[in-house]
Tab-separated table of C-alpha atoms and ligand atoms in Angstrom:
chain	number	residue	atom	x	y	z
A	1	CYS	CA	8.778	-0.765	-27.706
A	2	SER	CA	6.596	2.174	-28.767
A	3	GLY	CA	7.825	5.463	-30.220
A	4	ASN	CA	7.210	7.270	-26.989
A	5	VAL	CA	9.234	4.779	-25.013
A	6	GLU	CA	12.032	4.986	-27.577
A	7	MET	CA	12.116	8.731	-27.073
A	8	GLU	CA	12.216	8.253	-23.309
A	9	ILE	CA	15.087	5.807	-23.640
A	10	ASP	CA	16.979	8.310	-25.847
A	11	ASN	CA	16.350	10.913	-23.218
A	12	LEU	CA	17.686	8.562	-20.538
A	13	TYR	CA	20.910	8.005	-22.491
A	14	LYS	CA	21.286	11.763	-22.891
A	15	ALA	CA	20.723	12.399	-19.192
A	16	VAL	CA	23.139	9.677	-18.084
A	17	PRO	CA	25.497	9.035	-21.039
A	18	GLN	CA	27.712	6.607	-19.128
A	19	LEU	CA	24.820	4.083	-19.287
A	20	HIS	CA	25.650	3.553	-22.959
A	21	LYS	CA	28.964	1.893	-22.176
A	22	VAL	CA	27.359	-0.861	-20.164
A	23	PHE	CA	23.695	-1.154	-21.053
A	24	ASN	CA	21.494	-1.653	-23.977
A	25	VAL	CA	18.201	-0.246	-22.701
A	26	ILE	CA	15.471	-2.393	-24.216
A	27	ASP	CA	12.127	-1.313	-22.813
A	28	LYS	CA	10.273	0.521	-20.096
A	29	ILE	CA	8.885	-1.743	-17.376
A	30	GLY	CA	7.297	0.530	-14.846
A	31	GLU	CA	6.460	4.039	-13.869
A	32	GLY	CA	5.603	5.498	-10.495
A	33	THR	CA	5.188	8.984	-9.096
A	34	PHE	CA	8.881	9.510	-8.530
A	35	SER	CA	10.558	7.270	-11.074
A	36	ALA	CA	10.544	5.354	-14.311
A	37	VAL	CA	11.990	1.843	-14.503
A	38	TYR	CA	13.617	0.398	-17.640
A	39	LEU	CA	14.866	-3.015	-18.672
A	40	GLY	CA	18.544	-2.949	-19.590
A	41	GLU	CA	20.790	-5.651	-20.923
A	42	ALA	CA	24.423	-5.501	-19.829
A	43	LYS	CA	27.220	-6.595	-22.062
A	44	MET	CA	29.274	-8.714	-19.692
A	45	LEU	CA	33.057	-9.137	-19.956
A	46	ASP	CA	32.696	-12.847	-20.722
A	47	GLY	CA	30.546	-11.959	-23.715
A	48	GLY	CA	27.330	-12.977	-21.993
A	49	ARG	CA	24.314	-10.775	-21.431
A	50	GLU	CA	22.518	-10.105	-18.190
A	51	ARG	CA	19.271	-8.262	-17.559
A	52	PHE	CA	18.913	-5.434	-15.052
A	53	ALA	CA	16.201	-3.050	-13.936
A	54	LEU	CA	17.265	0.603	-14.226
A	55	LYS	CA	15.311	2.913	-11.974
A	56	ARG	CA	15.602	6.538	-13.034
A	57	LEU	CA	14.558	8.802	-10.187
A	58	ILE	CA	13.011	12.129	-10.996
A	59	PRO	CA	15.711	14.783	-10.666
A	60	THR	CA	13.681	16.801	-8.178
A	61	SER	CA	13.904	14.012	-5.580
A	62	HIS	CA	15.905	15.247	-2.624
A	63	PRO	CA	19.435	13.783	-2.423
A	64	ALA	CA	18.797	12.622	1.166
A	65	ARG	CA	15.696	10.756	0.032
A	66	ILE	CA	17.547	9.100	-2.864
A	67	ALA	CA	20.491	8.163	-0.661
A	68	ALA	CA	18.142	6.657	1.924
A	69	GLU	CA	16.397	4.515	-0.733
A	70	LEU	CA	19.749	3.315	-1.966
A	71	GLN	CA	20.948	2.543	1.546
A	72	CYS	CA	17.855	0.403	2.247
A	73	LEU	CA	18.528	-1.604	-0.916
A	74	THR	CA	22.241	-2.045	-0.260
A	75	ILE	CA	22.106	-2.762	3.464
A	76	ALA	CA	18.899	-4.775	3.829
A	77	GLY	CA	18.429	-5.922	0.230
A	78	GLY	CA	19.694	-8.829	-1.807
A	79	ARG	CA	18.226	-11.492	0.495
A	80	GLU	CA	15.039	-12.604	2.241
A	81	ASN	CA	12.826	-11.552	-0.691
A	82	VAL	CA	14.102	-7.983	-0.610
A	83	MET	CA	15.507	-6.427	-3.792
A	84	GLY	CA	19.149	-5.358	-3.716
A	85	ALA	CA	21.077	-2.751	-5.670
A	86	THR	CA	23.912	-3.681	-8.017
A	87	TYR	CA	25.166	-0.244	-8.939
A	88	CYS	CA	24.167	3.372	-9.116
A	89	PHE	CA	24.851	5.980	-11.786
A	90	ARG	CA	24.749	9.681	-11.125
A	91	ARG	CA	25.220	12.626	-13.399
A	92	GLU	CA	24.428	15.980	-11.855
A	93	GLY	CA	20.873	15.695	-10.528
A	94	GLU	CA	20.161	12.461	-12.395
A	95	VAL	CA	20.338	9.167	-10.550
A	96	VAL	CA	19.799	5.681	-11.963
A	97	ILE	CA	19.713	2.739	-9.559
A	98	VAL	CA	20.679	-0.570	-11.146
A	99	MET	CA	19.027	-3.683	-9.703
A	100	PRO	CA	18.881	-7.322	-10.774
A	101	TYR	CA	15.903	-7.684	-13.103
A	102	MET	CA	13.133	-9.824	-11.753
A	103	GLU	CA	10.582	-11.011	-14.252
A	104	HIS	CA	7.126	-10.751	-12.695
A	105	GLN	CA	3.438	-10.764	-13.523
A	106	PRO	CA	1.096	-7.943	-12.535
A	107	ILE	CA	-1.248	-9.390	-9.924
A	108	GLY	CA	-4.324	-8.152	-11.788
A	109	GLU	CA	-3.501	-10.558	-14.622
A	110	ILE	CA	-3.180	-13.645	-12.454
A	111	ILE	CA	-5.223	-13.139	-9.302
A	112	GLY	CA	-8.156	-15.167	-10.635
A	113	LEU	CA	-5.857	-18.085	-11.510
A	114	LEU	CA	-4.097	-18.475	-8.179
A	115	SER	CA	-4.600	-21.526	-6.014
A	116	PHE	CA	-5.022	-21.179	-2.276
A	117	GLU	CA	-1.579	-22.739	-1.843
A	118	GLU	CA	-0.037	-20.071	-4.067
A	119	VAL	CA	-1.754	-17.393	-1.984
A	120	ARG	CA	-0.472	-18.956	1.218
A	121	LEU	CA	3.104	-18.994	-0.125
A	122	TYR	CA	2.769	-15.458	-1.462
A	123	ILE	CA	1.753	-14.041	1.901
A	124	TYR	CA	4.389	-16.105	3.728
A	125	ASN	CA	7.091	-14.698	1.481
A	126	LEU	CA	5.805	-11.154	1.868
A	127	LEU	CA	5.876	-11.550	5.661
A	128	LYS	CA	9.414	-12.885	5.403
A	129	ALA	CA	10.483	-9.718	3.560
A	130	LEU	CA	8.688	-7.562	6.129
A	131	LYS	CA	10.262	-9.350	9.078
A	132	HIS	CA	13.662	-8.759	7.487
A	133	ILE	CA	13.278	-5.035	6.818
A	134	HIS	CA	11.573	-4.446	10.160
A	135	GLN	CA	14.603	-6.013	11.879
A	136	PHE	CA	16.635	-3.235	10.276
A	137	GLY	CA	14.193	-0.655	11.586
A	138	ILE	CA	12.814	0.106	8.120
A	139	ILE	CA	9.136	0.992	7.731
A	140	HIS	CA	8.431	0.531	4.027
A	141	ARG	CA	5.233	2.636	4.051
A	142	ASP	CA	4.065	1.564	0.587
A	143	ILE	CA	3.373	-2.160	0.779
A	144	LYS	CA	1.103	-3.123	-2.131
A	145	PHE	CA	1.038	-5.600	-4.989
A	146	ASN	CA	3.025	-3.377	-7.358
A	147	ASN	CA	5.877	-3.205	-4.874
A	148	PHE	CA	6.068	-6.929	-4.148
A	149	LEU	CA	7.154	-8.546	-7.373
A	150	TYR	CA	5.954	-12.073	-7.981
A	151	ASN	CA	7.217	-14.565	-10.514
A	152	ARG	CA	4.552	-17.226	-10.388
A	153	ARG	CA	6.366	-19.785	-12.518
A	154	ALA	CA	9.679	-19.582	-10.673
A	155	LYS	CA	8.024	-18.996	-7.270
A	156	MET	CA	10.174	-15.933	-6.708
A	157	TYR	CA	9.278	-12.852	-4.715
A	158	SER	CA	10.907	-9.497	-4.235
A	159	LEU	CA	10.062	-6.399	-2.244
A	160	VAL	CA	10.994	-3.224	-4.107
A	161	ASP	CA	10.640	0.540	-3.794
A	162	PHE	CA	12.036	2.101	-0.656
A	163	GLY	CA	11.214	5.531	-2.006
A	164	LEU	CA	8.897	6.307	0.906
A	165	ALA	CA	10.629	4.317	3.617
A	166	GLN	CA	11.139	5.729	7.056
A	167	GLY	CA	13.132	4.561	10.014
A	168	THR	CA	12.002	3.404	13.423
A	169	ALA	CA	13.523	5.169	16.440
A	170	ASP	CA	16.345	2.617	16.498
A	171	THR	CA	16.783	2.127	12.764
A	172	GLN	CA	20.049	0.676	11.519
A	173	ILE	CA	19.780	2.639	8.287
A	174	GLU	CA	21.666	5.824	9.097
A	175	LEU	CA	20.142	7.868	6.291
A	176	LEU	CA	16.618	7.020	7.384
A	177	LYS	CA	17.354	8.890	10.601
A	178	VAL	CA	17.693	11.990	8.459
A	179	VAL	CA	14.541	11.516	6.388
A	180	LYS	CA	12.488	10.308	9.320
A	181	GLN	CA	13.088	13.392	11.355
A	182	ARG	CA	12.281	15.554	8.398
A	183	ALA	CA	9.317	13.656	7.054
A	184	THR	CA	7.240	14.246	10.115
A	185	GLN	CA	7.524	17.980	9.677
A	186	LYS	CA	4.979	17.952	6.928
A	187	ALA	CA	1.627	16.293	6.524
A	188	GLY	CA	0.920	14.711	3.170
A	189	GLY	CA	-1.874	15.446	0.765
A	190	ALA	CA	-5.022	13.569	0.009
A	191	THR	CA	-3.993	10.880	-2.397
A	192	GLY	CA	-1.127	8.740	-3.524
A	193	LYS	CA	2.464	9.349	-2.709
A	194	THR	CA	2.537	12.754	-1.210
A	195	ASP	CA	5.525	13.081	0.999
A	196	THR	CA	9.052	13.701	-0.173
A	197	GLY	CA	10.168	13.130	3.374
A	198	VAL	CA	12.402	16.146	3.121
A	199	PRO	CA	11.786	19.585	4.624
A	200	GLY	CA	10.697	22.374	2.380
A	201	LYS	CA	10.499	19.984	-0.515
A	202	LYS	CA	7.058	19.502	-1.909
A	203	ALA	CA	6.109	16.281	-3.537
A	204	PRO	CA	5.671	16.849	-7.257
A	205	ARG	CA	2.228	16.315	-8.747
A	206	ALA	CA	0.802	15.798	-5.298
A	207	SER	CA	-1.825	17.779	-3.552
A	208	ASP	CA	-1.092	19.601	-0.341
A	209	THR	CA	-4.763	20.257	0.255
A	210	PRO	CA	-5.806	19.181	3.722
A	211	THR	CA	-8.346	16.401	3.626
A	212	PRO	CA	-11.639	16.698	5.495
A	213	LEU	CA	-10.141	14.332	8.028
A	214	THR	CA	-7.721	16.699	9.641
A	215	THR	CA	-6.004	16.259	12.937
A	216	THR	CA	-5.847	18.828	15.618
A	217	GLY	CA	-3.367	19.378	18.376
A	218	PRO	CA	-3.301	21.504	21.518
A	219	PRO	CA	-4.507	25.114	21.233
A	220	SER	CA	-2.056	27.622	19.867
A	221	PRO	CA	-2.401	31.215	18.703
A	222	PRO	CA	-4.939	31.541	15.902
A	223	GLN	CA	-3.495	30.764	12.516
A	224	PRO	CA	-5.652	32.060	9.701
A	225	GLN	CA	-4.117	29.715	7.136
A	226	GLN	CA	-5.770	26.821	8.955
A	227	GLN	CA	-9.220	27.809	7.873
A	228	SER	CA	-9.714	24.637	5.961
A	229	ALA	CA	-8.731	22.528	8.927
A	230	ALA	CA	-11.427	20.312	10.328
A	231	PRO	CA	-13.122	21.230	13.543
A	232	PRO	CA	-11.930	19.525	16.671
A	233	SER	CA	-13.676	16.916	18.701
A	234	SER	CA	-14.375	17.214	22.380
A	235	SER	CA	-11.031	15.655	23.166
A	236	SER	CA	-8.150	18.034	22.685
A	237	SER	CA	-5.952	16.088	20.295
A	238	SER	CA	-8.201	13.943	18.261
A	239	THR	CA	-9.701	13.537	14.857
A	240	THR	CA	-13.410	13.760	14.476
A	241	ALA	CA	-15.071	12.320	11.477
A	242	THR	CA	-18.674	11.362	11.237
A	243	VAL	CA	-19.389	8.793	8.646
A	244	THR	CA	-22.938	9.150	7.527
A	245	PRO	CA	-24.543	6.617	5.273
A	246	THR	CA	-26.975	8.914	3.499
A	247	THR	CA	-29.380	6.244	2.365
A	248	ALA	CA	-30.840	3.697	4.707
A	249	THR	CA	-31.010	0.336	3.039
A	250	SER	CA	-32.466	-2.922	4.239
A	251	SER	CA	-29.203	-4.627	3.420
A	252	PRO	CA	-26.751	-5.511	6.174
A	253	LEU	CA	-24.186	-3.453	4.360
A	254	PRO	CA	-24.569	0.045	3.006
A	255	ARG	CA	-23.512	0.524	-0.571
A	256	THR	CA	-20.179	2.244	-0.360
A	257	SER	CA	-21.378	4.826	-2.842
A	258	THR	CA	-24.106	5.922	-0.460
A	259	VAL	CA	-21.769	6.318	2.472
A	260	SER	CA	-20.578	9.870	2.538
A	261	PRO	CA	-18.340	11.381	5.125
A	262	ALA	CA	-19.294	14.485	7.034
A	263	LEU	CA	-17.693	16.266	9.920
A	264	THR	CA	-19.450	17.113	13.121
A	265	CYS	CA	-18.871	20.483	14.648
A	266	HIS	CA	-21.218	23.379	14.798
A	267	CYS	CA	-18.767	25.500	12.838
A	268	PHE	CA	-18.707	22.936	10.071
A	269	GLN	CA	-22.470	23.091	9.869
A	270	THR	CA	-22.471	26.877	9.787
A	271	GLU	CA	-19.577	26.890	7.338
A	272	ARG	CA	-17.654	29.159	9.635
A	273	VAL	CA	-14.662	28.089	11.638
A	274	CYS	CA	-15.012	29.040	15.276
A	275	ASN	CA	-12.177	30.548	17.310
A	276	ILE	CA	-11.499	27.373	19.261
A	277	CYS	CA	-11.106	25.419	16.069
A	278	MET	CA	-9.041	28.162	14.536
A	279	SER	CA	-6.673	28.126	17.463
A	280	ARG	CA	-5.886	24.454	17.141
A	281	LYS	CA	-2.550	23.466	15.794
A	282	LYS	CA	-2.624	21.042	12.954
A	283	GLN	CA	-1.237	17.700	14.031
A	284	VAL	CA	1.320	16.574	11.553
A	285	ALA	CA	1.884	12.947	10.759
A	286	PRO	CA	3.280	11.114	7.753
A	287	ARG	CA	0.565	9.977	5.387
A	288	ALA	CA	2.520	8.815	2.383
A	289	GLY	CA	1.519	5.543	0.786
A	290	THR	CA	-1.167	4.304	-1.523
A	291	PRO	CA	-4.859	4.830	-0.766
A	292	GLY	CA	-6.582	1.563	-0.028
A	293	PHE	CA	-3.543	0.075	1.680
A	294	ARG	CA	-3.277	2.655	4.453
A	295	ALA	CA	-3.700	1.494	8.044
A	296	PRO	CA	-6.314	3.156	10.277
A	297	GLU	CA	-3.570	4.940	12.228
A	298	VAL	CA	-2.241	6.393	8.958
A	299	LEU	CA	-5.716	7.421	7.772
A	300	THR	CA	-6.344	9.247	11.034
A	301	CYS	CA	-2.917	10.912	10.982
A	302	CYS	CA	-1.729	9.305	14.173
A	303	PRO	CA	1.696	10.848	14.816
A	304	THR	CA	3.217	7.639	16.148
A	305	GLN	CA	3.368	5.111	13.378
A	306	GLY	CA	5.567	2.050	13.301
A	307	THR	CA	6.268	-1.123	11.367
A	308	ALA	CA	2.671	-2.213	12.111
A	309	ILE	CA	1.497	-0.062	9.199
A	310	ASP	CA	3.252	-2.417	6.759
A	311	VAL	CA	1.595	-5.404	8.451
A	312	TRP	CA	-1.837	-3.811	7.910
A	313	SER	CA	-1.046	-3.399	4.206
A	314	ALA	CA	-0.026	-7.068	4.061
A	315	GLY	CA	-3.452	-7.815	5.561
A	316	VAL	CA	-5.164	-5.845	2.779
A	317	ILE	CA	-3.133	-7.876	0.275
A	318	LEU	CA	-4.252	-11.152	1.881
A	319	LEU	CA	-7.859	-9.953	1.958
A	320	SER	CA	-7.616	-9.157	-1.732
A	321	LEU	CA	-6.147	-12.564	-2.577
A	322	LEU	CA	-8.630	-14.548	-0.476
A	323	SER	CA	-11.606	-12.683	-1.920
A	324	ASN	CA	-10.253	-12.507	-5.483
A	325	ARG	CA	-10.837	-8.757	-5.546
A	326	TYR	CA	-8.123	-6.465	-6.793
A	327	PRO	CA	-7.604	-3.963	-5.402
A	328	PHE	CA	-9.880	-4.470	-2.455
A	329	PHE	CA	-10.427	-0.995	-1.008
A	330	LYS	CA	-11.209	1.794	-3.411
A	331	GLY	CA	-9.936	4.451	-1.043
A	332	SER	CA	-9.801	7.599	-3.131
A	333	GLU	CA	-9.553	9.679	0.010
A	334	ASP	CA	-8.897	8.928	3.634
A	335	LEU	CA	-12.450	9.150	4.970
A	336	VAL	CA	-13.770	6.893	2.241
A	337	SER	CA	-11.002	4.405	3.019
A	338	LEU	CA	-11.848	4.571	6.713
A	339	THR	CA	-15.522	3.952	5.936
A	340	GLN	CA	-14.621	0.932	3.834
A	341	ILE	CA	-12.476	-0.410	6.648
A	342	MET	CA	-15.452	0.040	8.997
A	343	ILE	CA	-17.697	-1.884	6.612
A	344	VAL	CA	-15.377	-4.872	6.923
A	345	ARG	CA	-14.033	-4.521	10.461
A	346	GLY	CA	-16.995	-2.854	12.180
A	347	SER	CA	-17.603	0.761	13.140
A	348	ARG	CA	-17.655	0.251	16.908
A	349	GLU	CA	-14.398	-1.681	16.737
A	350	THR	CA	-12.792	1.054	14.616
A	351	VAL	CA	-13.923	3.786	16.984
A	352	GLN	CA	-12.571	1.839	19.974
A	353	ALA	CA	-9.241	1.133	18.312
A	354	ALA	CA	-8.836	4.762	17.250
A	355	GLN	CA	-9.384	5.783	20.853
A	356	THR	CA	-6.372	3.742	21.895
A	357	PHE	CA	-4.152	5.877	19.707
A	358	GLY	CA	-5.794	9.125	20.703
A	359	LYS	CA	-8.216	9.682	17.832
A	360	ALA	CA	-11.946	10.206	18.112
A	361	VAL	CA	-13.748	8.744	15.143
A	362	VAL	CA	-17.517	9.101	15.071
A	363	CYS	CA	-19.733	6.970	12.910
A	364	SER	CA	-23.374	7.941	12.778
A	365	ARG	CA	-24.535	4.508	11.773
A	366	GLU	CA	-23.423	1.234	13.199
A	367	LEU	CA	-21.670	-0.960	10.703
A	368	PRO	CA	-21.362	-4.522	11.993
A	369	ARG	CA	-18.090	-6.378	11.820
A	370	GLN	CA	-18.006	-8.913	8.988
A	371	ASP	CA	-17.132	-12.554	9.338
A	372	LEU	CA	-14.022	-12.711	7.159
A	373	ARG	CA	-14.650	-16.191	5.777
A	374	LEU	CA	-18.240	-15.366	4.822
A	375	LEU	CA	-17.161	-12.093	3.249
A	376	CYS	CA	-14.341	-13.634	1.194
A	377	GLU	CA	-16.438	-16.606	0.089
A	378	ARG	CA	-19.276	-14.329	-0.992
A	379	LEU	CA	-16.948	-12.074	-2.937
A	380	ARG	CA	-15.337	-15.124	-4.504
A	381	GLY	CA	-18.774	-16.197	-5.663
A	382	ARG	CA	-18.856	-19.286	-3.458
A	383	ARG	CA	-21.905	-17.987	-1.571
A	384	PRO	CA	-24.714	-15.733	-2.731
A	385	ALA	CA	-24.043	-12.068	-2.037
A	386	PRO	CA	-26.723	-10.113	-0.184
A	387	ASP	CA	-28.072	-7.637	-2.760
A	388	GLY	CA	-24.614	-7.196	-4.204
A	389	ASP	CA	-23.634	-4.602	-1.644
A	390	GLU	CA	-20.338	-6.205	-0.808
A	391	ALA	CA	-19.629	-6.594	-4.477
A	392	ARG	CA	-18.815	-2.925	-4.569
A	393	LEU	CA	-15.777	-3.620	-2.453
A	394	GLY	CA	-12.877	-4.547	-4.617
A	395	GLU	CA	-13.723	-2.314	-7.520
A	396	GLY	CA	-11.060	0.191	-6.570
A	397	LYS	CA	-7.992	1.249	-8.409
A	398	GLU	CA	-4.511	0.758	-7.153
A	399	ASP	CA	-2.358	3.806	-7.847
A	400	GLN	CA	-5.494	5.527	-9.165
A	401	GLU	CA	-5.063	3.681	-12.424
A	402	GLU	CA	-7.500	1.502	-14.233
A	403	GLY	CA	-6.488	-1.914	-13.020
A	404	PRO	CA	-7.467	-5.136	-14.706
A	405	ARG	CA	-10.634	-6.660	-13.303
A	406	PRO	CA	-10.173	-9.840	-11.342
A	407	SER	CA	-11.829	-12.742	-13.066
A	408	GLY	CA	-14.213	-13.094	-10.156
A	409	VAL	CA	-15.677	-9.681	-10.870
A	410	ALA	CA	-16.183	-10.032	-14.605
A	411	ALA	CA	-19.562	-11.395	-15.551
A	412	ALA	CA	-19.316	-15.104	-16.217
A	413	PRO	CA	-20.574	-16.372	-19.586
A	414	PRO	CA	-23.698	-18.570	-19.486
A	415	GLY	CA	-22.870	-22.072	-18.305
A	416	ALA	CA	-19.536	-20.978	-16.939
A	417	GLU	CA	-20.651	-21.269	-13.323
A	418	GLY	CA	-20.143	-25.037	-13.169
A	419	VAL	CA	-16.744	-24.796	-14.828
A	420	ARG	CA	-15.709	-22.065	-12.412
A	421	ALA	CA	-16.766	-24.036	-9.373
A	422	GLU	CA	-14.740	-27.000	-10.614
A	423	GLU	CA	-11.682	-24.852	-11.199
A	424	GLU	CA	-12.077	-23.256	-7.792
A	425	GLU	CA	-12.059	-26.680	-6.191
A	426	GLU	CA	-9.007	-27.730	-8.141
A	427	ARG	CA	-7.263	-24.668	-6.791
A	428	GLY	CA	-8.191	-25.519	-3.228
A	429	TRP	CA	-10.709	-22.728	-2.671
A	430	ASP	CA	-13.258	-25.188	-1.292
A	431	ARG	CA	-10.974	-26.104	1.590
A	432	VAL	CA	-9.429	-22.911	2.867
A	433	PRO	CA	-8.439	-23.612	6.472
A	434	GLY	CA	-9.777	-21.449	9.287
A	435	GLU	CA	-6.175	-20.438	10.066
A	436	ALA	CA	-6.076	-18.337	6.889
A	437	TYR	CA	-8.925	-16.160	8.159
A	438	GLY	CA	-7.433	-16.274	11.659
A	439	LEU	CA	-4.214	-14.785	10.328
A	440	LEU	CA	-6.130	-12.252	8.240
A	441	ASP	CA	-7.956	-11.151	11.365
A	442	ARG	CA	-4.636	-10.600	13.175
A	443	LEU	CA	-3.048	-8.708	10.273
A	444	LEU	CA	-6.090	-6.466	10.049
A	445	ASP	CA	-6.148	-5.738	13.771
A	446	LEU	CA	-7.404	-2.162	13.957
A	447	ASN	CA	-5.171	-1.471	16.923
A	448	PRO	CA	-1.511	-1.209	15.906
A	449	ALA	CA	-0.384	-1.960	19.462
A	450	THR	CA	-1.932	-5.443	19.403
A	451	ARG	CA	-1.578	-6.151	15.670
A	452	ILE	CA	0.534	-9.211	14.961
A	453	THR	CA	4.126	-8.485	13.884
A	454	ALA	CA	5.632	-9.958	10.732
A	455	ALA	CA	7.943	-12.144	12.833
A	456	GLU	CA	5.006	-13.494	14.848
A	457	ALA	CA	2.896	-14.004	11.738
A	458	LEU	CA	5.539	-16.270	10.224
A	459	LEU	CA	5.039	-18.569	13.238
A	460	HIS	CA	1.256	-18.657	12.725
A	461	PRO	CA	-0.305	-22.148	12.476
A	462	LEU	CA	-1.138	-21.418	8.824
A	463	PHE	CA	2.575	-21.813	8.118
A	464	THR	CA	3.412	-24.751	10.398
A	465	ASP	CA	4.936	-26.820	7.575
A	466	LEU	CA	7.082	-23.897	6.414
A	467	HIS	CA	8.823	-23.104	9.713
B	501	LIG	P1	8.149	3.731	-7.995
B	501	LIG	O1	8.778	4.381	-6.805
B	501	LIG	O2	8.124	4.638	-9.158
B	501	LIG	O3	6.855	3.067	-7.701
B	501	LIG	P2	9.320	1.052	-8.085
B	501	LIG	O4	10.660	0.805	-7.493
B	501	LIG	O5	8.141	0.573	-7.337
B	501	LIG	O6	9.193	2.604	-8.431
B	501	LIG	O7	9.275	0.423	-9.547
B	501	LIG	C1	8.150	0.596	-10.386
B	501	LIG	C2	7.846	-0.716	-11.115
B	501	LIG	O8	8.998	-1.110	-11.879
B	501	LIG	C3	7.560	-1.899	-10.193
B	501	LIG	O9	6.194	-1.934	-9.827
B	501	LIG	C4	7.946	-3.068	-11.073
B	501	LIG	O10	6.916	-3.383	-11.988
B	501	LIG	C5	9.130	-2.522	-11.860
B	501	LIG	N1	10.396	-2.884	-11.180
B	501	LIG	C6	11.012	-2.203	-10.185
B	501	LIG	N2	12.144	-2.828	-9.813
B	501	LIG	C7	12.243	-3.935	-10.576
B	501	LIG	C8	13.192	-5.010	-10.678
B	501	LIG	N3	14.289	-5.050	-9.927
B	501	LIG	N4	12.961	-5.985	-11.576
B	501	LIG	C9	11.878	-5.940	-12.369
B	501	LIG	N5	10.950	-4.962	-12.340
B	501	LIG	C10	11.130	-3.966	-11.464
B	502	LIG	MG1	6.442	1.405	-6.529
């Protein structure tokens, strides 16, 4: 490993010296906002060696948050495609969670090689993990490729990272009752993981700046610090966002780059916040998670969010796999993500669904709902794309990092088209059953109340032979 990583490993040994007795830390395997993960080899009593993943949490993580993550792993983990915890080291504020090491391939490296059957099994196994954690009343809140480890060769899957998890009202994870109650006291920032889930504890390296899409609650005494809050809609507790494609194109789809969000309220236009707007209380709702995977109810700061948000993220994953675009939604900020969702799922449908959970979304131009099969086949290169507008979908960046381009996006060398078509057929992409798009449609139901659950999805006709 590189010099930098060696220094980090030295630093890890210094922070938690007891690691030395058991582990030989070999390399760094991952880094997120709140942790770094290392590969460690344990010297076993029988002389053998076993590999483990060592997750070092940043010392500023709140103890309740850390304990809740650990409790999810120990109580729900270790089965049903959910990662378990083997041990945990602590020295003062330093915590290292030890988990079985699972070799895996980053999805960006293999997405273009996957067969339809592999995709079907991948999504089945993800739904299995979701059904399991949802039975425990755990909402993961950060379902994405990087948190669902996949070993293609061994056909192994594992859901990791309960660092943002929250509990449902009847959660069986006692410590999630603590973080849940606290997490909703603070709204997150604009991008990435933003919520420590603990009161008075700000997420490090995260922005607390309210996004243009701000929620409003019932009137309360004027609060000057809310000046940057968005103006309210006509309904008293709703979010108003007007999505305005600035350039009219003849294409059925606007280029995402020309779709810019704007807010409608006279005070927004005059750049002054009126008294009514000023008097509105900001509606707080958890918004943690990764842009691009957030459900519409998360993007609009709906205060009641449940396990359905994880199912939406699983839908984004399936959309990405079926279209060979990684990641699918660029989603640098919430309004852009919402616009991209409207491009695929329709603006009228989004507005209607948002109404059901008490949010008023306004879109100044009608964006028709896409046929999911046509969309995926076009993006996969199986059908000609209209003016390349849709091609802009799927050029996003998971975790705001430069992700590898899916092979479908990279320009094909001359003469490669025939070869690609042949390979696609070998991998079953010429005979994707309608059920795959049927399931996708149910996972990406804009209305969380009618969205399919993970348990129901496992019984979907797409998986008949796997029941
Ligand atoms: P973070 O909260 O920082 O995102 P994660 O728990 O998601 O932390 O771990 C970050 C990365 O480390 C994962 O995306 C994965 O690549 C790797 N990783 C985590 N746990 C394991 C494990 N048990 N086995 C192998 N790799 C792991
Ligand atoms: Mg992670």
